[in-house]
PDB file of C-alpha atoms in Angstrom:
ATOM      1  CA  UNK A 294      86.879  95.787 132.276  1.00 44.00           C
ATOM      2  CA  UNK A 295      82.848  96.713 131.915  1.00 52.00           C
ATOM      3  CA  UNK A 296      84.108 100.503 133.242  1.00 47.00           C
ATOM      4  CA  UNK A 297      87.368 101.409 131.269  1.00 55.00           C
ATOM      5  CA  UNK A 298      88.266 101.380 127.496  1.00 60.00           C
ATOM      6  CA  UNK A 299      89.548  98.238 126.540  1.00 66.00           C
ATOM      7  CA  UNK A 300      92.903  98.864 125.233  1.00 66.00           C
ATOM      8  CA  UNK A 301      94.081 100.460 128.658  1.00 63.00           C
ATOM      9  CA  UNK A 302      92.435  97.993 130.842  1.00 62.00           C
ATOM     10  CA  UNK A 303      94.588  95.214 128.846  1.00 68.00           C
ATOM     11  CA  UNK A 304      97.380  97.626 129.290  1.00 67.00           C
ATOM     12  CA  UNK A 305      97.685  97.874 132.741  1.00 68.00           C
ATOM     13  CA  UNK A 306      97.518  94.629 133.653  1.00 66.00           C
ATOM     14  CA  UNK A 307     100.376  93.516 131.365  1.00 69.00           C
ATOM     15  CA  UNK A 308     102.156  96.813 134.283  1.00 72.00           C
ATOM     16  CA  UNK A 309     105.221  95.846 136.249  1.00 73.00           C
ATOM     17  CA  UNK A 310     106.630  97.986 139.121  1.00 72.00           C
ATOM     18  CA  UNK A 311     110.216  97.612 137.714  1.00 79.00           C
ATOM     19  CA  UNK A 312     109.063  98.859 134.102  1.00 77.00           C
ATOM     20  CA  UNK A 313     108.289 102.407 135.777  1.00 73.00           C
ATOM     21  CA  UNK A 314     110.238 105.138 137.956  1.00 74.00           C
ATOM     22  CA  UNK A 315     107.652 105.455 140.396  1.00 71.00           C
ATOM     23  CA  UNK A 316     106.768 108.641 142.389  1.00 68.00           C
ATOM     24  CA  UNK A 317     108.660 110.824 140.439  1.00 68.00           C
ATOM     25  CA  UNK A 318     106.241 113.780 140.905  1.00 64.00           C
ATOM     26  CA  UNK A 319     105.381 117.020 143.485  1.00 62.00           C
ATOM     27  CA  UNK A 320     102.842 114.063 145.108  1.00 61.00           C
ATOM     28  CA  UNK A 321     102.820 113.199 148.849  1.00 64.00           C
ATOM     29  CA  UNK A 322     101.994 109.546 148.202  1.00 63.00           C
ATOM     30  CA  UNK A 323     101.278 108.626 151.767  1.00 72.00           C
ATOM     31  CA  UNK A 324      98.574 111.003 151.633  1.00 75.00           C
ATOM     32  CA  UNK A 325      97.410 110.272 148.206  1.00 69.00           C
ATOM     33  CA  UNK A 326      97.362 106.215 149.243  1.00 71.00           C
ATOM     34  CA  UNK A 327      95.360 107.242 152.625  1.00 76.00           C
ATOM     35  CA  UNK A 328      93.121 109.757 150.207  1.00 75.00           C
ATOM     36  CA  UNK A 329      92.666 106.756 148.093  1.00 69.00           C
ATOM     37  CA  UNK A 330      91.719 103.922 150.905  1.00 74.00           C
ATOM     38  CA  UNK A 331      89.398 106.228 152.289  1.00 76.00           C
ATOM     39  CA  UNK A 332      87.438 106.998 149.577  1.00 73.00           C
ATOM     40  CA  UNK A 333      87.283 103.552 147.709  1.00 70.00           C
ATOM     41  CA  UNK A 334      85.038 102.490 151.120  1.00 73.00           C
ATOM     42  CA  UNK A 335      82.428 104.530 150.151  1.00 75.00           C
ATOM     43  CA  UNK A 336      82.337 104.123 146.356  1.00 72.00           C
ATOM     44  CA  UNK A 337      80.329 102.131 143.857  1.00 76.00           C
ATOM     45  CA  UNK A 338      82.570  99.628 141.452  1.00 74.00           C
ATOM     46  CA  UNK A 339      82.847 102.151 138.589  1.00 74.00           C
ATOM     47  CA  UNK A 340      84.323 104.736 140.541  1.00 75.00           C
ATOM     48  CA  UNK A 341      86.677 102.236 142.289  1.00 74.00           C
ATOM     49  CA  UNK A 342      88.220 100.848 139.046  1.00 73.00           C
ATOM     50  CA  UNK A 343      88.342 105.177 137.664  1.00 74.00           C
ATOM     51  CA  UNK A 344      90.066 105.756 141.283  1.00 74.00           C
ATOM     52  CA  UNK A 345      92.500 102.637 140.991  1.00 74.00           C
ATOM     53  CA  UNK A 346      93.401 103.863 137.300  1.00 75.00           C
ATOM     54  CA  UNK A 347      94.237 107.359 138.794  1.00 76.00           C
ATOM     55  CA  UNK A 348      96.311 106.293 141.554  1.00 76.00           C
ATOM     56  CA  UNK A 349      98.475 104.254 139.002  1.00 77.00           C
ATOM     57  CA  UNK A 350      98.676 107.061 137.194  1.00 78.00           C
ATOM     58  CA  UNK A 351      99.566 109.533 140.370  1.00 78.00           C
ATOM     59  CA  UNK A 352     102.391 107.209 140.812  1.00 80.00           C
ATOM     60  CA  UNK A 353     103.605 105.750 137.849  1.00 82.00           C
ATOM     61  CA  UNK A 354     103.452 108.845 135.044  1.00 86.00           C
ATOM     62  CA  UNK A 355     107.430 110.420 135.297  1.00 92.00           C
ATOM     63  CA  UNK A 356     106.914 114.420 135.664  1.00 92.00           C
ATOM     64  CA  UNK A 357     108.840 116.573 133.791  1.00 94.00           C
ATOM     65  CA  UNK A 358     111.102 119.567 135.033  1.00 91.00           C
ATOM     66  CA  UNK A 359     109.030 121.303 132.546  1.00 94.00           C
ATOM     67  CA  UNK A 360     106.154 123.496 133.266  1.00 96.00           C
ATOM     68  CA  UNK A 361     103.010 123.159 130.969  1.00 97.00           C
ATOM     69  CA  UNK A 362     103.292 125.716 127.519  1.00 96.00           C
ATOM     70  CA  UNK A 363      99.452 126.287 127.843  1.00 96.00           C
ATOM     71  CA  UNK A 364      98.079 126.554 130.831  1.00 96.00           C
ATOM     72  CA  UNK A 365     101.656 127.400 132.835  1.00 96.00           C
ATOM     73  CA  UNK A 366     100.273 125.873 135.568  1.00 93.00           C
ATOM     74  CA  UNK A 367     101.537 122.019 136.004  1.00 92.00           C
ATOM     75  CA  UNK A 368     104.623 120.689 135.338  1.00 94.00           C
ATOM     76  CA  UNK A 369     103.927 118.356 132.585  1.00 95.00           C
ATOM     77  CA  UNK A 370     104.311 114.272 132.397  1.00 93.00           C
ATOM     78  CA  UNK A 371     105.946 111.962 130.498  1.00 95.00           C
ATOM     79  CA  UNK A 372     103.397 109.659 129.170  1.00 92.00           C
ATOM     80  CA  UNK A 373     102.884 107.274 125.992  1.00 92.00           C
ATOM     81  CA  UNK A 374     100.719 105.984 123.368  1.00 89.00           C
ATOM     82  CA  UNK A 375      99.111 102.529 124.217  1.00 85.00           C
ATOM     83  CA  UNK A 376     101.088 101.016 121.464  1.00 89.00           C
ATOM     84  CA  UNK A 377     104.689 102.646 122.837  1.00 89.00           C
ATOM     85  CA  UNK A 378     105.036 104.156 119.562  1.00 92.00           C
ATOM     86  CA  UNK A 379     105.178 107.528 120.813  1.00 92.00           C
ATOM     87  CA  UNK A 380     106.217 109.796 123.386  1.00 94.00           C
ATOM     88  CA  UNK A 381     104.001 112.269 124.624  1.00 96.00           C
ATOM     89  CA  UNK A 382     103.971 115.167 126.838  1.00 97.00           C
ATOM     90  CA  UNK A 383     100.995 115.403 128.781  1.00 95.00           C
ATOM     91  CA  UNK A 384      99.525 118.233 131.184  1.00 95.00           C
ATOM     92  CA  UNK A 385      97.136 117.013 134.083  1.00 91.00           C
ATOM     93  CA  UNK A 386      95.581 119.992 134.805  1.00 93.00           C
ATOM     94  CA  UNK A 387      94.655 121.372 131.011  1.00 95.00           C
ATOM     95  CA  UNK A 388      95.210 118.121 129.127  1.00 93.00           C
ATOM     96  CA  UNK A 389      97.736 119.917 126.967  1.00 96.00           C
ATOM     97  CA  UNK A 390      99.705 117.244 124.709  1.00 95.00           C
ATOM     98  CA  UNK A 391     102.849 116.853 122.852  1.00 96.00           C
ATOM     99  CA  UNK A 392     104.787 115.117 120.409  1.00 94.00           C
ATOM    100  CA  UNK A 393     108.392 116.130 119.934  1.00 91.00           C
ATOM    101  CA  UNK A 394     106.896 119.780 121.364  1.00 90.00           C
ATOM    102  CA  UNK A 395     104.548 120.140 118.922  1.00 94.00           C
ATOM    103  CA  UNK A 396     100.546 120.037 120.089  1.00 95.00           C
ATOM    104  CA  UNK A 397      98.799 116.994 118.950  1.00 94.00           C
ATOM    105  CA  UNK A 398      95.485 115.844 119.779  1.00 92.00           C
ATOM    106  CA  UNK A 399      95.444 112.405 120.805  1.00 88.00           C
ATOM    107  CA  UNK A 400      91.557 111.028 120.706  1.00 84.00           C
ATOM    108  CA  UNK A 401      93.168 107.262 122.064  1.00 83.00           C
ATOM    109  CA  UNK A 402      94.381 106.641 125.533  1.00 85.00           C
ATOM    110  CA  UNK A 403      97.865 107.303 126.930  1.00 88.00           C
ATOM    111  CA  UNK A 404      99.513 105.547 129.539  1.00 87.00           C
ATOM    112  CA  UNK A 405     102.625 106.671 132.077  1.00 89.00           C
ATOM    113  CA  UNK A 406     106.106 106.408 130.032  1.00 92.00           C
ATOM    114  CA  UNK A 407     108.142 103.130 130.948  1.00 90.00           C
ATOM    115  CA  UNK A 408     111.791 103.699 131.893  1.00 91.00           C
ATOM    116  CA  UNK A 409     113.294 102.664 128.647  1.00 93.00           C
ATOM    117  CA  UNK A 410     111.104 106.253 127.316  1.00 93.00           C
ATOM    118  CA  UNK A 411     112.053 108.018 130.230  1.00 93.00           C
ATOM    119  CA  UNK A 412     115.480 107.299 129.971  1.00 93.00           C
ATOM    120  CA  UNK A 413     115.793 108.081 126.410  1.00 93.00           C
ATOM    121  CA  UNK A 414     113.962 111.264 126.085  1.00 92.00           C
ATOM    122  CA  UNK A 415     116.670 112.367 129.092  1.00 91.00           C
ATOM    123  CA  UNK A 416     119.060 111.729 127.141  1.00 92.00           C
ATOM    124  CA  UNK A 417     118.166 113.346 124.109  1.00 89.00           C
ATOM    125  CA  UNK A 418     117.382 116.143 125.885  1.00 84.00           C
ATOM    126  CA  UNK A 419     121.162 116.063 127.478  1.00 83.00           C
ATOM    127  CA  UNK A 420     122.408 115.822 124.295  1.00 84.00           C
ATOM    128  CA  UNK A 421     120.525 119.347 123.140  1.00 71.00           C
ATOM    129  CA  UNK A 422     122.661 121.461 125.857  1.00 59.00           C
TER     130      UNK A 422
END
């Protein structure tokens, strides 16, 4: 816990696989997991436990159909406020972020959207057409 905020350490270990779609992004995860494995043999602990909390991320954050309003170069992801409280659309490459499409900057950590968000931003979304 010594190398990542508090609040998201406690976070992710309260994670289960069957909370999350996983791999719902442009990803190849067979390369990212033999990217990851690789690497981790020649780090120190800190960058381990920053490389573990990126791969959960790479596979666990739901990517959006929708391509970022900033930078216009990522699709963005579905992601949410520690708490659960809030939806947010986030953008990996320019760290763009949204609440109900309107910019907000968020100074607290986000974590990948659980299903229950995924599934109802979808559908409120369907129910726009």
């Amino acid at each position: 816990m010594k190398h990542t905020a508090k609040d998201l350490y406690n976070k992710v270990r309260q994670f289960k696989s069957q909370d999350f779609i996983l791999g719902h992004s442009e990803d190849d995860f067979e390369e990212l997991i033999a990217y990851y494995k690789n690497m981790l043999k020649q780090l120190d602990e800190k960058k381990i436990c920053s490389q573990v909390i990126q791969l959960i991320w790479d596979i666990s954050a739901y990517m959006l159909d929708e391509i970022c309003p900033n930078c216009h170069y990522s699709n963005l992801r579905l992601t949410s406020s520690i708490d659960e409280k809030d939806t947010v659309k986030f953008c990996d490459e320019c760290l763009y972020t949204s609440i109900n499409n309107n910019y907000v900057e968020i100074d607290d950590e986000i974590i990948p959207a659980n299903k229950k968000q995924v599934s109802a931003y979808l559908n409120s979304i369907r129910t726009k057409d």
